[in-house]
Structure formats: structure tokens, C-alpha cells
PDB file of C-alpha atoms and ligand atoms in Angstrom:
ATOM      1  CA  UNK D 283       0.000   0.000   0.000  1.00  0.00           C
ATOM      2  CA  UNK D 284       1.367   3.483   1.242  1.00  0.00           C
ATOM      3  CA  UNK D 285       5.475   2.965   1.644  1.00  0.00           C
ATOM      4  CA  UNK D 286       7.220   4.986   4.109  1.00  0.00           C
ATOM      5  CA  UNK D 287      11.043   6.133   4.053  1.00  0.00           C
ATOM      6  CA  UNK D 288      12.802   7.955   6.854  1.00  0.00           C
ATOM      7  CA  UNK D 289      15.256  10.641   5.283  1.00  0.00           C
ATOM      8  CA  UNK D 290      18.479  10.460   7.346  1.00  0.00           C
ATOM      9  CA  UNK D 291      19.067  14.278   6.740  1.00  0.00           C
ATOM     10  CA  UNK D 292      16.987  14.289  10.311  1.00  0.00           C
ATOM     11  CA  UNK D 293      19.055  11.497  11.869  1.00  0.00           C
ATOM     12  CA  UNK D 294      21.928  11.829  14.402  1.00  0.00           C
ATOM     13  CA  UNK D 295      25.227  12.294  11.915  1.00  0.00           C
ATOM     14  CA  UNK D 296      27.316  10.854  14.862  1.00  0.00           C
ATOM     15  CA  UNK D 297      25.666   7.566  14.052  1.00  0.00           C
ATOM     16  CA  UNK D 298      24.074   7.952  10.647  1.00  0.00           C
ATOM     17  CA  UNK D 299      24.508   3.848   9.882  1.00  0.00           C
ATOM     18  CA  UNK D 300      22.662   2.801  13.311  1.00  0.00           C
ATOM     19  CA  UNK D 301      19.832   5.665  12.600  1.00  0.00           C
ATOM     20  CA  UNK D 302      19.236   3.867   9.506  1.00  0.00           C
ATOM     21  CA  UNK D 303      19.110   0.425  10.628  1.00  0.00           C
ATOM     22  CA  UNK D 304      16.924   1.784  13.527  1.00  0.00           C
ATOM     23  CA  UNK D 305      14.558   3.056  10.506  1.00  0.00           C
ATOM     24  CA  UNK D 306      14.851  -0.381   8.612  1.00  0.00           C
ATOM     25  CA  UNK D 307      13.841  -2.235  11.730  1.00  0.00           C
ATOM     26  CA  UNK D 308      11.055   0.012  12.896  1.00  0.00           C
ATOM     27  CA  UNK D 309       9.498  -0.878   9.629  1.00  0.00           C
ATOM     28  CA  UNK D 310      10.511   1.637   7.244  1.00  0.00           C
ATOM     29  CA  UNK D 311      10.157   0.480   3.712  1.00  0.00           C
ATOM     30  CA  UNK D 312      13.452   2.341   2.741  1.00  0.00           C
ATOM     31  CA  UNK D 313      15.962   5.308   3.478  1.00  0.00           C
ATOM     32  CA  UNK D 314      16.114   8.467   1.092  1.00  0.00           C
ATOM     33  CA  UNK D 315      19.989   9.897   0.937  1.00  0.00           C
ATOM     34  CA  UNK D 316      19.510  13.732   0.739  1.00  0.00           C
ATOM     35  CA  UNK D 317      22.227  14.300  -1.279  1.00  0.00           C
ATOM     36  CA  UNK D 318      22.852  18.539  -1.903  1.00  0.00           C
ATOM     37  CA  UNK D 319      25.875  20.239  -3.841  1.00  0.00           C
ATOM     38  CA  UNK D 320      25.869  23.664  -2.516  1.00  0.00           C
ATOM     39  CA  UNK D 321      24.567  24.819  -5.709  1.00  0.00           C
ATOM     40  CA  UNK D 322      21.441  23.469  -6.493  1.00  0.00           C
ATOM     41  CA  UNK D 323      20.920  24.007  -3.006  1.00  0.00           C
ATOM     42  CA  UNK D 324      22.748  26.466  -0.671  1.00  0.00           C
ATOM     43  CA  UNK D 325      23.537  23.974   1.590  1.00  0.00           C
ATOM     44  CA  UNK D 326      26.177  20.545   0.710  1.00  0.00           C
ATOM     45  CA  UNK D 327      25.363  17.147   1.987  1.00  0.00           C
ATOM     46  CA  UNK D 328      25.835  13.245   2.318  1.00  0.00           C
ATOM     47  CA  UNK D 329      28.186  12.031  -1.040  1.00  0.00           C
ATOM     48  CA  UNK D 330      28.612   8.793  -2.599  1.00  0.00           C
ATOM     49  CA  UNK D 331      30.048   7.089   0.618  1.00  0.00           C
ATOM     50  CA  UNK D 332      27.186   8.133   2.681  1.00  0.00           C
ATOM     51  CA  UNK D 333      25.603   5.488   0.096  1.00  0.00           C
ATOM     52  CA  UNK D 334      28.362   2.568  -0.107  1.00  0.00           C
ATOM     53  CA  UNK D 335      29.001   2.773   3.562  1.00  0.00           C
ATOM     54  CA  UNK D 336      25.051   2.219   4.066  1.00  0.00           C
ATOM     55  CA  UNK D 337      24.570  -0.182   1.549  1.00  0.00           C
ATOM     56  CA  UNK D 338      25.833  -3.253   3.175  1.00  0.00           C
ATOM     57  CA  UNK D 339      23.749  -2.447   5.971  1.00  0.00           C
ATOM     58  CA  UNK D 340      20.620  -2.469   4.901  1.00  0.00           C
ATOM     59  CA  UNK D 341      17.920  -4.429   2.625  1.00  0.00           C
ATOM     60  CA  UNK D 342      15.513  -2.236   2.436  1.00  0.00           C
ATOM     61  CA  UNK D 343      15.375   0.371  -0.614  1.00  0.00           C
ATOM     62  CA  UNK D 344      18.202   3.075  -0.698  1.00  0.00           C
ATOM     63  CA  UNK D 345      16.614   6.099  -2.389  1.00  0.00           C
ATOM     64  CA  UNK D 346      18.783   8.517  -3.315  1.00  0.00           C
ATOM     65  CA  UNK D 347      17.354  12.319  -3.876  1.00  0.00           C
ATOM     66  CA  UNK D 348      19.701  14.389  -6.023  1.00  0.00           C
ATOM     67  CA  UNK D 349      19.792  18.504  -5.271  1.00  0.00           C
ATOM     68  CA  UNK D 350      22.524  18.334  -7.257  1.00  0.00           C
ATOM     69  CA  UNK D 351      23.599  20.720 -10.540  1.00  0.00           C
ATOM     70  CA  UNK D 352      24.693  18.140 -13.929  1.00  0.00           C
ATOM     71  CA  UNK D 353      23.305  15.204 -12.399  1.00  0.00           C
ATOM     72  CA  UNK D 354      23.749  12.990 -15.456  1.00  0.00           C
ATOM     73  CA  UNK D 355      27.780  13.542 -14.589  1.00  0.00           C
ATOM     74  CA  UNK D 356      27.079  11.459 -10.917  1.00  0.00           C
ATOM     75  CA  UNK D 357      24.760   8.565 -11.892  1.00  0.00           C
ATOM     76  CA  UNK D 358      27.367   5.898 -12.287  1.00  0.00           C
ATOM     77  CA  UNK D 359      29.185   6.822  -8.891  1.00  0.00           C
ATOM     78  CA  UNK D 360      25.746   6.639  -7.225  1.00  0.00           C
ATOM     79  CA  UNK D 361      24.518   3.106  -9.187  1.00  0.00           C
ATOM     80  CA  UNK D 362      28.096   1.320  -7.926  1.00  0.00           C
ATOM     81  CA  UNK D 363      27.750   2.936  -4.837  1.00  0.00           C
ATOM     82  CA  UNK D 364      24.119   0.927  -4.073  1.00  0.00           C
ATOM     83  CA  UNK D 365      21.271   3.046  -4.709  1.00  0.00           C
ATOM     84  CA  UNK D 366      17.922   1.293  -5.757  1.00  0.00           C
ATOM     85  CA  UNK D 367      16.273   4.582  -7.309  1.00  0.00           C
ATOM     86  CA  UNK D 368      18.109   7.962  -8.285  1.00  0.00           C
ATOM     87  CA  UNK D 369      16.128  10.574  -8.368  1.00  0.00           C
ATOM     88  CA  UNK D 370      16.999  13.592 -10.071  1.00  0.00           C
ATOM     89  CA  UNK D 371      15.591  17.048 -10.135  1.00  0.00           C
ATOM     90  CA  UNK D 372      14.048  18.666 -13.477  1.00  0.00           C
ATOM     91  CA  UNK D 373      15.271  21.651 -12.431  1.00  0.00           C
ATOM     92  CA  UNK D 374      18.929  20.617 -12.897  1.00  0.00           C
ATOM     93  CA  UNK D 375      18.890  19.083 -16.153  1.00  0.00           C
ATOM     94  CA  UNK D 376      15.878  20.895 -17.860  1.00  0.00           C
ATOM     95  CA  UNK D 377      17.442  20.226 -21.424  1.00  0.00           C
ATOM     96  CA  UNK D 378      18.941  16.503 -20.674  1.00  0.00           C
ATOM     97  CA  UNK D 379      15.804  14.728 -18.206  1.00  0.00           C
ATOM     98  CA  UNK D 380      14.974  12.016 -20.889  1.00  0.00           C
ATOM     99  CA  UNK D 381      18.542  11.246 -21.902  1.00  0.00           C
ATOM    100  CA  UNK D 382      19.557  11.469 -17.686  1.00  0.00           C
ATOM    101  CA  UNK D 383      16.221   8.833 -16.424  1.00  0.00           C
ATOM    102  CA  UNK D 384      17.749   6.650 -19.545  1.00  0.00           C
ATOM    103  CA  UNK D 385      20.926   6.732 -18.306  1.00  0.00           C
ATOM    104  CA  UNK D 386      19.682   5.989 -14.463  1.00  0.00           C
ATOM    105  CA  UNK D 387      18.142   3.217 -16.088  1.00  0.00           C
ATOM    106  CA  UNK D 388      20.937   1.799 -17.835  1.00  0.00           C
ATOM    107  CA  UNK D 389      22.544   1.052 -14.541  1.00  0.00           C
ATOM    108  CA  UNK D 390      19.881  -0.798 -13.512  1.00  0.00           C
ATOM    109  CA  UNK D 391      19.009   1.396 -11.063  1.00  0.00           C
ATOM    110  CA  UNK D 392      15.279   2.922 -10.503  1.00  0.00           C
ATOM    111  CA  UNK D 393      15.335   6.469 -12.135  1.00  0.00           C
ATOM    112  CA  UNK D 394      12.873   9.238 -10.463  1.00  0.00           C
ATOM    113  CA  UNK D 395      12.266  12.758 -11.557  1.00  0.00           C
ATOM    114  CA  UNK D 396      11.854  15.517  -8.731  1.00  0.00           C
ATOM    115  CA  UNK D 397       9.471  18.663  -8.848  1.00  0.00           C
ATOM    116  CA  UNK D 398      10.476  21.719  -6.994  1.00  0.00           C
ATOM    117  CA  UNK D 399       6.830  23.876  -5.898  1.00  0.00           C
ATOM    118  CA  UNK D 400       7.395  26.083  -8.243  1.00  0.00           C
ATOM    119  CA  UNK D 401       7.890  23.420 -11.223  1.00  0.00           C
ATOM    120  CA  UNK D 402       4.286  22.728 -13.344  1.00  0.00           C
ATOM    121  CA  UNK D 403       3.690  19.037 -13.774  1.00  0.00           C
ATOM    122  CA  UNK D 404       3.637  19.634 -17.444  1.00  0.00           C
ATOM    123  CA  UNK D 405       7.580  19.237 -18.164  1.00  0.00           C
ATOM    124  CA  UNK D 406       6.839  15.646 -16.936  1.00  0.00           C
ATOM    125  CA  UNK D 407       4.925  15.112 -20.515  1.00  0.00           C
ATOM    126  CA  UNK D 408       7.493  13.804 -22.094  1.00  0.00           C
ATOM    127  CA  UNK D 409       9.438  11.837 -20.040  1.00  0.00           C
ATOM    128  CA  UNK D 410       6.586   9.234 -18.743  1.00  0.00           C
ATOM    129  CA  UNK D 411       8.869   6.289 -20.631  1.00  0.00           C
ATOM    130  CA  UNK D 412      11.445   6.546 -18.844  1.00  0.00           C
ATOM    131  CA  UNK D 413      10.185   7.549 -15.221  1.00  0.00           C
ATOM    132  CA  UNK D 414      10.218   5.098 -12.047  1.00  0.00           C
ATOM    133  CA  UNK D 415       8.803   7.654  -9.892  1.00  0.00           C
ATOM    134  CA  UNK D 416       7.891  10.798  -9.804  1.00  0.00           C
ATOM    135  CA  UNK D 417       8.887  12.815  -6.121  1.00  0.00           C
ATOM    136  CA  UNK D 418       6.596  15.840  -5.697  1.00  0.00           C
ATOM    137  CA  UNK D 419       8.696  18.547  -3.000  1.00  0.00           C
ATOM    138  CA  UNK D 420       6.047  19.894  -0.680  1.00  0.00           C
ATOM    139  CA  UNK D 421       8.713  22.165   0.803  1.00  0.00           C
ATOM    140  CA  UNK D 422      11.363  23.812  -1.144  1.00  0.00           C
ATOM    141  CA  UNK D 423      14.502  21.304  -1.487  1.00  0.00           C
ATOM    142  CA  UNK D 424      17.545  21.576   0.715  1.00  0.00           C
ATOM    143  CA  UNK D 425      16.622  21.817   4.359  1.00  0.00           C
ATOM    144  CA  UNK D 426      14.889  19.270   7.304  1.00  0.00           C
ATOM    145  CA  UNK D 427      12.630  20.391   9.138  1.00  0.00           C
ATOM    146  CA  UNK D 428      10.210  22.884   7.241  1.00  0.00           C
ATOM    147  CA  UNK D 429       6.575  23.690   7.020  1.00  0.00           C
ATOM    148  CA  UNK D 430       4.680  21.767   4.325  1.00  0.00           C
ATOM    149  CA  UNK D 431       3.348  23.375   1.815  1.00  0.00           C
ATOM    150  CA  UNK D 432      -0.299  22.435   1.676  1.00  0.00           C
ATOM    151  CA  UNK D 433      -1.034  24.623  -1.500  1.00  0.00           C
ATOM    152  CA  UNK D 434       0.986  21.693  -3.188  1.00  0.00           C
ATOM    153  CA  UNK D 435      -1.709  19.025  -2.643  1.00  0.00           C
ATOM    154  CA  UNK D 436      -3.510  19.833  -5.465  1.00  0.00           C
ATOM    155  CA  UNK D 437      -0.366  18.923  -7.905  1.00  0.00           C
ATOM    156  CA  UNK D 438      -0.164  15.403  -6.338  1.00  0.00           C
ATOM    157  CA  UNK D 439      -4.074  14.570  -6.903  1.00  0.00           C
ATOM    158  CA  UNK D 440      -3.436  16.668 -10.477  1.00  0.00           C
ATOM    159  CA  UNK D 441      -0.689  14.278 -11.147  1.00  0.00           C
ATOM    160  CA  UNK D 442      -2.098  11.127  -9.905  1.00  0.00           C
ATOM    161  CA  UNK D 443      -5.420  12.112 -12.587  1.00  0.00           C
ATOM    162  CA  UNK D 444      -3.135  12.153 -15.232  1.00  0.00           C
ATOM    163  CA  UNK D 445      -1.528   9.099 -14.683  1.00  0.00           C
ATOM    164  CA  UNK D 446      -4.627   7.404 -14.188  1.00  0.00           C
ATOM    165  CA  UNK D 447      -5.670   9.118 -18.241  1.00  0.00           C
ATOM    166  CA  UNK D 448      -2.356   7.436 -19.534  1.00  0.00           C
ATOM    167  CA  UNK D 449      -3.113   4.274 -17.625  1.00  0.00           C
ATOM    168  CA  UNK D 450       0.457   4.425 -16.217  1.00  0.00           C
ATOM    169  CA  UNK D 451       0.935   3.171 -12.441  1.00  0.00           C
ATOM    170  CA  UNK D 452       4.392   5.528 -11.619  1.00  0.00           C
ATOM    171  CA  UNK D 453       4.657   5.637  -7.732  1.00  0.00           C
ATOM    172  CA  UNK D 454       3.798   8.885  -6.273  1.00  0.00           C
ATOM    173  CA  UNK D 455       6.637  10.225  -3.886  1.00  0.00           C
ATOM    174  CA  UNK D 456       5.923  12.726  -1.547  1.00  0.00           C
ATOM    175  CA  UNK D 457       9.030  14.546   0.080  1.00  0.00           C
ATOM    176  CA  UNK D 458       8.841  17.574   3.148  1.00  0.00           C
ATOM    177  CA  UNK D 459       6.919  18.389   5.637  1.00  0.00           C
ATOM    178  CA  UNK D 460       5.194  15.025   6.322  1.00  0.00           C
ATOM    179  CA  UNK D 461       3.803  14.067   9.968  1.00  0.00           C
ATOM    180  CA  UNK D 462       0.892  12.401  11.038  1.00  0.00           C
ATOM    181  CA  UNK D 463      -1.349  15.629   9.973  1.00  0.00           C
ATOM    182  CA  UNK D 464       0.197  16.182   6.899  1.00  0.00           C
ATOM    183  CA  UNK D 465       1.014  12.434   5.844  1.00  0.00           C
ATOM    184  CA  UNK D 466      -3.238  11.856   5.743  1.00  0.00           C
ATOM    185  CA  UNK D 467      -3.660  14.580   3.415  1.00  0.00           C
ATOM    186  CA  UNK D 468      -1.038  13.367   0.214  1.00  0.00           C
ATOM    187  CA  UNK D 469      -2.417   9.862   0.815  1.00  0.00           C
ATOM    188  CA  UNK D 470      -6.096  10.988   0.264  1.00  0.00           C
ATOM    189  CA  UNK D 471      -4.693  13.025  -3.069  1.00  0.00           C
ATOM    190  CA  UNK D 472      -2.247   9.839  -3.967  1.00  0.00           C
ATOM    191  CA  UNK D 473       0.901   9.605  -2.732  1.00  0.00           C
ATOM    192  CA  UNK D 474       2.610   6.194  -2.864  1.00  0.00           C
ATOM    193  CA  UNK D 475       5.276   6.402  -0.956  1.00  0.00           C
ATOM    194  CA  UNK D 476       6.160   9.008   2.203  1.00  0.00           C
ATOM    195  CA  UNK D 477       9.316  10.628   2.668  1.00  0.00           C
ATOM    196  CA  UNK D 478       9.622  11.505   5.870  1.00  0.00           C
ATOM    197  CA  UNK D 479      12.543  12.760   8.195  1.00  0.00           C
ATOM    198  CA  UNK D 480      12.204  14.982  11.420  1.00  0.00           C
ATOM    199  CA  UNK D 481       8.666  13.200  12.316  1.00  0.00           C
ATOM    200  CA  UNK D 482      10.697   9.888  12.444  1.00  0.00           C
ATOM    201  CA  UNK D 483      13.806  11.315  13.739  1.00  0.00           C
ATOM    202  CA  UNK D 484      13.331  13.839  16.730  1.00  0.00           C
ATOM    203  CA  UNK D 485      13.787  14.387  20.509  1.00  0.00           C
ATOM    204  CA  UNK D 486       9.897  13.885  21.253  1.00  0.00           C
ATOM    205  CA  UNK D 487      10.012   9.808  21.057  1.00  0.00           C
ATOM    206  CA  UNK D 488      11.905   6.954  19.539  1.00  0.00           C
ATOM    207  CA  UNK D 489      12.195   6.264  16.089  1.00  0.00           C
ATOM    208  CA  UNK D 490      10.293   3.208  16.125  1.00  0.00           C
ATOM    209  CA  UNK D 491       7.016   4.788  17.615  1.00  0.00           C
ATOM    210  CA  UNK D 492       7.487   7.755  15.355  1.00  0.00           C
ATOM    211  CA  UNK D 493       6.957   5.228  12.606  1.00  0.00           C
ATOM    212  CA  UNK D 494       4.517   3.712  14.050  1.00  0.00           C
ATOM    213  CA  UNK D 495       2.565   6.944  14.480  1.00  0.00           C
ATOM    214  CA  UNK D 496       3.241   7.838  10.816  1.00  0.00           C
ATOM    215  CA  UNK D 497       1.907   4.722   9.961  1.00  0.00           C
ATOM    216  CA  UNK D 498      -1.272   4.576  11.953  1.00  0.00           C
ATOM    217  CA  UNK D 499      -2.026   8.185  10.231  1.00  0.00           C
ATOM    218  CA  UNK D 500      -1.989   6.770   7.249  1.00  0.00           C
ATOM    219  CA  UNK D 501      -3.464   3.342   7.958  1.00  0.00           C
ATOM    220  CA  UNK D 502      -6.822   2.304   6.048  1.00  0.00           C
ATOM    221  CA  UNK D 503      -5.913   4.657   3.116  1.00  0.00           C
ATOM    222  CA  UNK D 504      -5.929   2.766  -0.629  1.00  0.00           C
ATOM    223  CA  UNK D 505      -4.321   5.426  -2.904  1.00  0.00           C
TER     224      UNK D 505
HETATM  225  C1  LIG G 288      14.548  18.315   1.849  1.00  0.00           C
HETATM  226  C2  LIG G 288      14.678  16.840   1.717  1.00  0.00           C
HETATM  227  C3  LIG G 288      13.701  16.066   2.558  1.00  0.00           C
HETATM  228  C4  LIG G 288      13.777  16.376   4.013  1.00  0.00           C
HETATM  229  C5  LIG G 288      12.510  15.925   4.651  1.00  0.00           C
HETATM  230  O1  LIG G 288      15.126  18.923   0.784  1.00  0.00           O
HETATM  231  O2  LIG G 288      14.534  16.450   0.398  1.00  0.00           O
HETATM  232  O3  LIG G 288      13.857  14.689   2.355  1.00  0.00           O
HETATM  233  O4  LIG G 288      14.842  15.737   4.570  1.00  0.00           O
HETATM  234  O5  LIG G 288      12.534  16.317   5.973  1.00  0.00           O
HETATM  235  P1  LIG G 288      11.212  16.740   6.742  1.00  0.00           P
HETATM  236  O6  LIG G 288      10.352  15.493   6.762  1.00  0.00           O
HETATM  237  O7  LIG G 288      11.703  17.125   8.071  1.00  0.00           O
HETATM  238  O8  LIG G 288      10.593  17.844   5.970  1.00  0.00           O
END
């Protein structure tokens, strides 16, 4: 049904591995790698060994969210580093998304295309082929910890419509501001699959029943 991944950018750095093994074993259906250049974003974060050095620890999916500039120059690095699913932002590769998802692909890795607010669904209308997922940002990218931005609910049910039309079943991925008020509302609009990192990984309670709140929010939902 409704997957849920714990983004580490909320975890304790000092012990980033055991955060996300905490995450695995509380039932999280996979860990998103925030991964941000200082460009793309203002801020720079995680790398390539962030991913081999969790790999090896974990089953579960390793989703890896480029905020990146020239993604198509990283994709290998990232593939033989362990990532399931790549996903890359329009934004950064306006003029290259097809030929980037292909590439993503080519690894045999998952290849996922990321919306910024501000970015209309329609530059998705050509790259439906070659799409894995499709991560709408309901906060701006490159920071924990931020409001969500409930005027983007509309996009998700918007884009789940239109992938009903075309008959395609692309997973949903919602990314920012989820909790266990927000979390009900993308569900009811479509989301597949929950990205969610300070309401797992905070001072308030344990990881585990974090997750386990998160999940009762969103419990009895069918996208
Ligand atoms: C922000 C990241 C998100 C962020 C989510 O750019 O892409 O994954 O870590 O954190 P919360 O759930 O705290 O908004």
C-alpha cells in the first residue's frame, strides 16, 4: 500500500549507519539519501560514501534524492555505490531529463524525476517512458525540518489524474513536511510512498514509535 522512508538528513550524523538500521527495523520500507551540492541548493550534503558505507547495511530500498547541478555527470558513482532509485531534479537538467532517467536506467538502477513547488507538472509530458517515480517537493529542497506546503496538494491529486488518463501506475513520492497531519492529506490526493525525516527522527520519542505513528495516520488509506 502506502510505503514509508525515513530521510536520514533528520538522523543523528554521529551515528548515521545505526539511525538507519533503527529506521529499517522500525518498519521503514526504505531510506532516502539527501544528497545537496551547494549549488542546487545552498547547503552541501551526504556524497557517494554516505551510500556505499550504508549499503551493506541495509535491505531495504536506498533512495537517493539528487539537489545536485549536472546530475547525469554522478549517476554511475551513485549506481556502484548501491542506490535502488536515483532521483533527479528537473530543475537541474531541464534540457537533458529524458537522456539522464535513460541513463539511471541503464545502470539498472530505478530512475525518479523531482518537482520543486514552483515546477508545473507539465515538463513531466514527455518523459513518462522513462520515469520510475515521480517525487513531488512539498517544501522547497535543501533543508529538514520545514513547514509543508499544503497549496501543493492539489499537484499530487493533479498528477495522480493524469496518470490514471495514460493508464500508467508511476509511484507517487511525496518529500517535506510530512507528519501524522500532513502524511493523511497526500495519501487521500495519492501519494505512494512518504518521505519523511524529522517526524521519524526527533527528541519527542523513539524512532520506532514515530513510525509507528506515521503509519497509523496513514493506515486504512488505498491510494
Ligand atoms: C529536503 C529533503 C527532505 C527532508 C525531509 O530537501 O529532500 O527529504 O529531509 O525532511 P522533513 O520530513 O523534516 O521535511
Amino acid at each position: 500500500m502506502v510505503k514509508i522512508e525515513a530521510s536520514i538528513l533528520s538522523a543523528d550524523f554521529s551515528r548515521l549507519g545505526e539511525q538507519a538500521v533503527e529506521a529499517e527495523s522500525a518498519g521503514a520500507d526504505g531510506i532516502q539519501v539527501d544528497v545537496m551540492d551547494g549549488r542546487f541548493v545552498p547547503r552541501t550534503n551526504f556524497g557517494p560514501e554516505t551510500v556505499r558505507t550504508l549499503r551493506p547495511l541495509l535491505k531495504c530500498t536506498i533512495d537517493v534524492h539528487l539537489m545536485i547541478v549536472d546530475p547525469g555527470l554522478h549517476i554511475e558513482t551513485y549506481a556502484k555505490a548501491g542506490a535502488d532509485r536515483l532521483i533527479v531534479h528537473q530543475e537541474a537538467c531541464p534540457q537533458r531529463l529524458y537522456e539522464v532517467l535513460q541513463s539511471i536506467r541503464r545502470f539498472g538502477v530505478a530512475a525518479g524525476v523531482s518537482i520543486s513547488p514552483g515546477t508545473p507538472l507539465s515538463v513531466l509530458e514527455d518523459v513518462w517512458d522513462v520515469t520510475d517515480a515521480i517525487q513531488i517537493m512539498t517544501v522547497n529542497p535543501g533543508l529538514g525540518g520545514q513547514p509543508f506546503l499544503q497549496d501543493q496538494v492539489p499537484k499530487i491529486r493533479n498528477l495522480a489524474r493524469r496518470l490514471h488518463e495514460l493508464g500508467k501506475s508511476i509511484p507517487i513520492v511525496v518529500d517535506g513536511g510530512l507528519n501524522t497531519n500532513t502524511a493523511p492529506l497526500v495519501v487521500g490526493a495519492g501519494a505512494n510512498i512518504l518521505v519523511a525525516g524529522s517526524s521519524i527522527y526527533n527528541r519527542g520519542a523513539s524512532v520506532a514509535k514515530n513510525l509507528a505513528a506515521l503509519q497509523a495516520s496513514i493506515s486504512g488509506f488505498k491510494p
